[in-house]
Amino acid sequence: MRYIGRTVSIIVGVLLAMVVVYAALLFNSARILKSELEQAVKVASSSNLSVDVSGAQNGGGQFSEIKSVVPQLQEHTGKAREQADGVVWRIATAFPYIGDDFTAARTATDAFDTLAQQALPSLIDAANTMQQSGLSNGDGSFNVKSLSAVSSKIGGAKTVLQEQVAALHKAPEPHIGQVRDALKTGTGILDSLAGTISSYSDTITSLSALFGHDGTRHYLILSQSNAGMRSSGGIVGSVGTVTVSDGKVTLGDFYSNSKFTMTEPVKSTDEINKMYAISRLGLPYGGDIRIASATPNFPEGAAYAKEVWAGQSFGSNDIDGVLSFDIAALQSLIGVTGNVTLSTGQTLTADNTAQYLSNQVYIDIPSPQDEDRFFEESAQRIIGGALSGINADKAMKLVGVLPKMAKERHLYLWSFDQQDQSALRAAGMTGEISQQKSTPTTGVYSNEMGWTKSDWYVQRSATIKRTSVGKDGSTSYHVSYTITNSMTSDQAKTLPQYITGTFPVGMMNNLIGQSKLPDDQRTVVNTVISGLSQPGVVGHSLAIAQPAGGTVANIKLTSNSPTQVPKAQEGFDRITSNGVTYYVNLATLISPGSTATLEYDVSTAPGASPLQFDQTPTVGDPKIEYDYQR
């Protein structure tokens, strides 16, 4: 018995000694990991890595800060990972309760080390490729091989970082407050960098999809004028072409919409007819390039424009894709290319382009023919300057502005080649309405029916408020959308008629005479025509998009406008096109100084992410407020 007791004592003593030694090893490992990880986070935070990536995209630092801090990051994250991958740390992750903290810390360490050892070096390698090989050949064409290589390298950085960030979000929540706070800070940094690098990668890939092909591609370019609002931007003011042959970009002539003839009704898509109020009335209306942007679903607008273009004497039937830029996009492109001085002597800059093209041009140039020539020249010069002579500096600047332009619906890129479409969709460049139940989107889109250039004076704002969450996980929201016509009554009297309205009363009366409208509807339409013929009155046909997997209900539109036509503005018809359900009215008439408010309720599918709001693009920053506190 004495022998057994002595043996037990020895074993207990050895175990206690092992525990003490393990505790000491674990304490030392945790100390080293904590110190190295804190220093890595400090380097990343103080260096503003995410800002530097964006700055590089805008042609600023070109990753100079990233290049200088990567060795420091690699040293700290490498030492931290040595500890987290060691046996001592792995044993600790199996501890009950406290093991979650060690697991979370290990996951964060892996993520930061992957950022330092793989993602950022790939980004630097891509930048070096752009600088050394160049994205442009000596003749100003795209270097197709270089573009493909850059796309591949940045895509690699995106993939490895996204995998780590996904793992980090799935890591168990730490119990210790300090660990939890540190993890939150690190996750925020990695989320920001992953988002920026992902945007960078997707944009380069989309450029490669359009311009990185061997052989020849022909693209149509639409220049949209926001002064006359359409669902996807503005009235198509001028149209041109760009040919890409083995990377070489050649810009063709631009033609104002006044040079287009009306074609036979478009066969490739009927979505324009469903969205544009004149067509919904059953009035005879052919293919009109001005309304190619009447749907927020840009691929349908692109198909419409392609068919109308093919019917013109100067058109062709070989279009492989369509690019669209509105006035806000042109202003952003000037920030990339530099100021443009036109033949009139007017200089367009990154500060004045939107205001000039949306409003001032109609005051300075009273002749519609001269205005058309001005728009043709400005679109050709600005877009041509952005697409030709691409070098590393210009590429970085373009990559910096394209994602924001696309997100706010100022820019659309579409290819009729299905292989290209996935890359353009990933970059968010296509202008399609989301049809994913898990990521629901509702939107309000406007088509100006009044033949004015008054939409520069229209102010819009939206508030989306969460009202309830169901037991099944479905969520309800209330949307309030306000449209104000800020033009004053004095301005309506003194501004050029081209701004305040040139509604073709005679033409519309002839169309109505040919229609088979019932008498009550004919009366409503005639009242709308009377209102639209008054100076400064904007008349928006509104479309509400229902989120995928959700519903729209309780639509209500109120207005203090003296020209309002209740039966035209309050009656919303339900239409479906390409899997999207819309609720559309005939016209919402808003006189100078008046306001209309559209309200409706939305429900989303169980388990869906928070509702997002989309709209016809605004020239200024979108005024969208989300109230999801409930």
PDB file of C-alpha atoms in Angstrom, residues 212-366:
ATOM      1  CA  GLY A 212      -9.228  41.525 -73.232  1.00  0.00           C
ATOM      2  CA  HIS A 213     -10.424  39.401 -76.157  1.00  0.00           C
ATOM      3  CA  ASP A 214      -8.414  38.419 -79.179  1.00  0.00           C
ATOM      4  CA  GLY A 215     -10.183  39.428 -82.358  1.00  0.00           C
ATOM      5  CA  THR A 216     -12.683  42.243 -82.856  1.00  0.00           C
ATOM      6  CA  ARG A 217     -15.634  43.413 -80.750  1.00  0.00           C
ATOM      7  CA  HIS A 218     -18.092  46.232 -81.514  1.00  0.00           C
ATOM      8  CA  TYR A 219     -19.814  48.040 -78.659  1.00  0.00           C
ATOM      9  CA  LEU A 220     -22.569  50.616 -78.657  1.00  0.00           C
ATOM     10  CA  ILE A 221     -22.130  53.604 -76.300  1.00  0.00           C
ATOM     11  CA  LEU A 222     -25.168  55.378 -74.862  1.00  0.00           C
ATOM     12  CA  SER A 223     -24.787  58.844 -73.363  1.00  0.00           C
ATOM     13  CA  GLN A 224     -27.734  59.464 -71.035  1.00  0.00           C
ATOM     14  CA  SER A 225     -28.889  62.957 -70.066  1.00  0.00           C
ATOM     15  CA  ASN A 226     -30.290  63.073 -66.510  1.00  0.00           C
ATOM     16  CA  ALA A 227     -32.025  66.372 -67.304  1.00  0.00           C
ATOM     17  CA  GLY A 228     -34.777  64.240 -68.845  1.00  0.00           C
ATOM     18  CA  MET A 229     -35.213  61.398 -66.378  1.00  0.00           C
ATOM     19  CA  ARG A 230     -35.545  57.755 -67.386  1.00  0.00           C
ATOM     20  CA  SER A 231     -35.652  54.664 -65.165  1.00  0.00           C
ATOM     21  CA  SER A 232     -32.012  53.686 -65.668  1.00  0.00           C
ATOM     22  CA  GLY A 233     -30.686  57.254 -65.791  1.00  0.00           C
ATOM     23  CA  GLY A 234     -31.787  59.762 -68.375  1.00  0.00           C
ATOM     24  CA  ILE A 235     -32.982  60.166 -71.921  1.00  0.00           C
ATOM     25  CA  VAL A 236     -30.487  58.728 -74.418  1.00  0.00           C
ATOM     26  CA  GLY A 237     -29.048  61.942 -75.835  1.00  0.00           C
ATOM     27  CA  SER A 238     -26.348  60.647 -78.152  1.00  0.00           C
ATOM     28  CA  VAL A 239     -25.066  57.273 -79.298  1.00  0.00           C
ATOM     29  CA  GLY A 240     -21.677  56.193 -80.588  1.00  0.00           C
ATOM     30  CA  THR A 241     -19.605  53.081 -81.102  1.00  0.00           C
ATOM     31  CA  VAL A 242     -16.275  51.741 -79.954  1.00  0.00           C
ATOM     32  CA  THR A 243     -14.409  48.956 -81.730  1.00  0.00           C
ATOM     33  CA  VAL A 244     -11.862  46.834 -79.874  1.00  0.00           C
ATOM     34  CA  SER A 245      -9.595  44.855 -82.191  1.00  0.00           C
ATOM     35  CA  ASP A 246      -6.942  42.767 -80.420  1.00  0.00           C
ATOM     36  CA  GLY A 247      -7.015  45.315 -77.630  1.00  0.00           C
ATOM     37  CA  LYS A 248      -6.866  48.397 -79.851  1.00  0.00           C
ATOM     38  CA  VAL A 249      -9.672  50.838 -79.074  1.00  0.00           C
ATOM     39  CA  THR A 250     -11.156  52.895 -81.902  1.00  0.00           C
ATOM     40  CA  LEU A 251     -13.966  55.302 -81.149  1.00  0.00           C
ATOM     41  CA  GLY A 252     -16.562  55.884 -83.853  1.00  0.00           C
ATOM     42  CA  ASP A 253     -18.785  58.897 -84.506  1.00  0.00           C
ATOM     43  CA  PHE A 254     -21.536  59.930 -82.104  1.00  0.00           C
ATOM     44  CA  TYR A 255     -25.072  60.722 -83.265  1.00  0.00           C
ATOM     45  CA  SER A 256     -27.582  62.825 -81.348  1.00  0.00           C
ATOM     46  CA  ASN A 257     -31.014  61.323 -80.788  1.00  0.00           C
ATOM     47  CA  SER A 258     -32.459  63.882 -83.242  1.00  0.00           C
ATOM     48  CA  LYS A 259     -30.644  62.050 -86.051  1.00  0.00           C
ATOM     49  CA  PHE A 260     -32.394  58.766 -85.265  1.00  0.00           C
ATOM     50  CA  THR A 261     -35.517  57.744 -87.129  1.00  0.00           C
ATOM     51  CA  MET A 262     -38.324  55.804 -85.510  1.00  0.00           C
ATOM     52  CA  THR A 263     -38.060  52.100 -86.362  1.00  0.00           C
ATOM     53  CA  GLU A 264     -40.674  49.392 -86.422  1.00  0.00           C
ATOM     54  CA  PRO A 265     -41.680  48.221 -82.924  1.00  0.00           C
ATOM     55  CA  VAL A 266     -38.763  46.478 -81.232  1.00  0.00           C
ATOM     56  CA  LYS A 267     -39.037  42.681 -81.229  1.00  0.00           C
ATOM     57  CA  SER A 268     -36.145  41.754 -78.916  1.00  0.00           C
ATOM     58  CA  THR A 269     -37.854  42.987 -75.738  1.00  0.00           C
ATOM     59  CA  ASP A 270     -41.273  44.198 -74.664  1.00  0.00           C
ATOM     60  CA  GLU A 271     -40.109  45.519 -71.296  1.00  0.00           C
ATOM     61  CA  ILE A 272     -39.820  49.093 -72.568  1.00  0.00           C
ATOM     62  CA  ASN A 273     -43.446  48.950 -73.710  1.00  0.00           C
ATOM     63  CA  LYS A 274     -44.521  47.775 -70.282  1.00  0.00           C
ATOM     64  CA  MET A 275     -42.519  50.431 -68.449  1.00  0.00           C
ATOM     65  CA  TYR A 276     -43.102  53.469 -70.655  1.00  0.00           C
ATOM     66  CA  ALA A 277     -46.542  54.997 -70.095  1.00  0.00           C
ATOM     67  CA  ILE A 278     -47.307  55.867 -73.724  1.00  0.00           C
ATOM     68  CA  SER A 279     -46.783  52.284 -74.800  1.00  0.00           C
ATOM     69  CA  ARG A 280     -48.915  50.941 -71.928  1.00  0.00           C
ATOM     70  CA  LEU A 281     -51.852  52.958 -73.195  1.00  0.00           C
ATOM     71  CA  GLY A 282     -51.843  50.886 -76.354  1.00  0.00           C
ATOM     72  CA  LEU A 283     -50.829  53.850 -78.507  1.00  0.00           C
ATOM     73  CA  PRO A 284     -48.900  53.048 -81.711  1.00  0.00           C
ATOM     74  CA  TYR A 285     -45.250  53.626 -80.846  1.00  0.00           C
ATOM     75  CA  GLY A 286     -42.183  52.304 -82.661  1.00  0.00           C
ATOM     76  CA  GLY A 287     -38.557  51.832 -81.693  1.00  0.00           C
ATOM     77  CA  ASP A 288     -37.317  55.125 -80.232  1.00  0.00           C
ATOM     78  CA  ILE A 289     -33.684  55.390 -79.069  1.00  0.00           C
ATOM     79  CA  ARG A 290     -34.678  58.061 -76.537  1.00  0.00           C
ATOM     80  CA  ILE A 291     -36.564  55.534 -74.443  1.00  0.00           C
ATOM     81  CA  ALA A 292     -34.011  52.701 -74.467  1.00  0.00           C
ATOM     82  CA  SER A 293     -33.331  53.705 -70.847  1.00  0.00           C
ATOM     83  CA  ALA A 294     -37.003  53.510 -69.799  1.00  0.00           C
ATOM     84  CA  THR A 295     -36.411  50.253 -67.898  1.00  0.00           C
ATOM     85  CA  PRO A 296     -34.168  49.953 -64.831  1.00  0.00           C
ATOM     86  CA  ASN A 297     -33.178  46.491 -66.099  1.00  0.00           C
ATOM     87  CA  PHE A 298     -30.303  47.603 -68.333  1.00  0.00           C
ATOM     88  CA  PRO A 299     -29.753  44.367 -70.331  1.00  0.00           C
ATOM     89  CA  GLU A 300     -33.274  44.814 -71.718  1.00  0.00           C
ATOM     90  CA  GLY A 301     -32.526  48.448 -72.547  1.00  0.00           C
ATOM     91  CA  ALA A 302     -29.297  47.335 -74.213  1.00  0.00           C
ATOM     92  CA  ALA A 303     -31.165  44.834 -76.402  1.00  0.00           C
ATOM     93  CA  TYR A 304     -33.658  47.567 -77.327  1.00  0.00           C
ATOM     94  CA  ALA A 305     -30.884  50.018 -78.254  1.00  0.00           C
ATOM     95  CA  LYS A 306     -29.074  47.389 -80.315  1.00  0.00           C
ATOM     96  CA  GLU A 307     -32.183  46.748 -82.409  1.00  0.00           C
ATOM     97  CA  VAL A 308     -32.955  50.446 -82.896  1.00  0.00           C
ATOM     98  CA  TRP A 309     -29.314  51.093 -83.886  1.00  0.00           C
ATOM     99  CA  ALA A 310     -29.493  48.351 -86.505  1.00  0.00           C
ATOM    100  CA  GLY A 311     -32.450  50.144 -88.084  1.00  0.00           C
ATOM    101  CA  GLN A 312     -30.577  53.417 -88.706  1.00  0.00           C
ATOM    102  CA  SER A 313     -28.871  54.389 -91.962  1.00  0.00           C
ATOM    103  CA  PHE A 314     -25.635  54.930 -90.017  1.00  0.00           C
ATOM    104  CA  GLY A 315     -26.178  51.864 -87.798  1.00  0.00           C
ATOM    105  CA  SER A 316     -24.998  48.279 -88.054  1.00  0.00           C
ATOM    106  CA  ASN A 317     -26.037  44.785 -87.034  1.00  0.00           C
ATOM    107  CA  ASP A 318     -22.754  43.669 -85.454  1.00  0.00           C
ATOM    108  CA  ILE A 319     -23.051  45.002 -81.882  1.00  0.00           C
ATOM    109  CA  ASP A 320     -21.488  42.718 -79.233  1.00  0.00           C
ATOM    110  CA  GLY A 321     -22.384  44.779 -76.176  1.00  0.00           C
ATOM    111  CA  VAL A 322     -23.576  48.134 -74.876  1.00  0.00           C
ATOM    112  CA  LEU A 323     -21.872  50.639 -72.561  1.00  0.00           C
ATOM    113  CA  SER A 324     -23.824  53.470 -70.956  1.00  0.00           C
ATOM    114  CA  PHE A 325     -22.668  56.640 -69.209  1.00  0.00           C
ATOM    115  CA  ASP A 326     -24.890  59.321 -67.703  1.00  0.00           C
ATOM    116  CA  ILE A 327     -23.853  62.888 -66.953  1.00  0.00           C
ATOM    117  CA  ALA A 328     -22.566  62.086 -63.464  1.00  0.00           C
ATOM    118  CA  ALA A 329     -20.424  59.310 -64.969  1.00  0.00           C
ATOM    119  CA  LEU A 330     -18.990  61.711 -67.544  1.00  0.00           C
ATOM    120  CA  GLN A 331     -18.013  64.058 -64.728  1.00  0.00           C
ATOM    121  CA  SER A 332     -16.268  61.200 -62.908  1.00  0.00           C
ATOM    122  CA  LEU A 333     -14.429  60.210 -66.089  1.00  0.00           C
ATOM    123  CA  ILE A 334     -13.127  63.752 -66.458  1.00  0.00           C
ATOM    124  CA  GLY A 335     -11.594  63.268 -63.020  1.00  0.00           C
ATOM    125  CA  VAL A 336      -9.622  60.433 -64.625  1.00  0.00           C
ATOM    126  CA  THR A 337      -8.708  62.022 -67.954  1.00  0.00           C
ATOM    127  CA  GLY A 338      -8.390  65.690 -67.008  1.00  0.00           C
ATOM    128  CA  ASN A 339     -10.328  68.747 -68.168  1.00  0.00           C
ATOM    129  CA  VAL A 340     -11.831  68.835 -71.658  1.00  0.00           C
ATOM    130  CA  THR A 341     -12.125  72.063 -73.673  1.00  0.00           C
ATOM    131  CA  LEU A 342     -14.666  71.812 -76.466  1.00  0.00           C
ATOM    132  CA  SER A 343     -14.924  73.650 -79.761  1.00  0.00           C
ATOM    133  CA  THR A 344     -17.352  76.153 -78.216  1.00  0.00           C
ATOM    134  CA  GLY A 345     -14.604  77.200 -75.801  1.00  0.00           C
ATOM    135  CA  GLN A 346     -16.412  75.665 -72.835  1.00  0.00           C
ATOM    136  CA  THR A 347     -14.128  73.729 -70.478  1.00  0.00           C
ATOM    137  CA  LEU A 348     -15.671  70.771 -68.675  1.00  0.00           C
ATOM    138  CA  THR A 349     -14.092  69.783 -65.362  1.00  0.00           C
ATOM    139  CA  ALA A 350     -14.593  67.246 -62.573  1.00  0.00           C
ATOM    140  CA  ASP A 351     -16.599  69.926 -60.759  1.00  0.00           C
ATOM    141  CA  ASN A 352     -18.804  71.585 -63.374  1.00  0.00           C
ATOM    142  CA  THR A 353     -19.671  68.875 -65.922  1.00  0.00           C
ATOM    143  CA  ALA A 354     -22.856  67.576 -64.301  1.00  0.00           C
ATOM    144  CA  GLN A 355     -24.312  71.030 -63.755  1.00  0.00           C
ATOM    145  CA  TYR A 356     -23.336  72.258 -67.207  1.00  0.00           C
ATOM    146  CA  LEU A 357     -24.607  69.277 -69.178  1.00  0.00           C
ATOM    147  CA  SER A 358     -27.789  68.954 -67.110  1.00  0.00           C
ATOM    148  CA  ASN A 359     -28.773  72.611 -67.040  1.00  0.00           C
ATOM    149  CA  GLN A 360     -26.439  75.427 -68.083  1.00  0.00           C
ATOM    150  CA  VAL A 361     -25.932  74.206 -71.644  1.00  0.00           C
ATOM    151  CA  TYR A 362     -29.612  74.843 -72.385  1.00  0.00           C
ATOM    152  CA  ILE A 363     -29.207  78.421 -71.175  1.00  0.00           C
ATOM    153  CA  ASP A 364     -25.908  79.145 -72.962  1.00  0.00           C
ATOM    154  CA  ILE A 365     -26.805  77.431 -76.251  1.00  0.00           C
ATOM    155  CA  PRO A 366     -30.388  78.249 -77.258  1.00  0.00           C
TER     156      PRO A 366
END
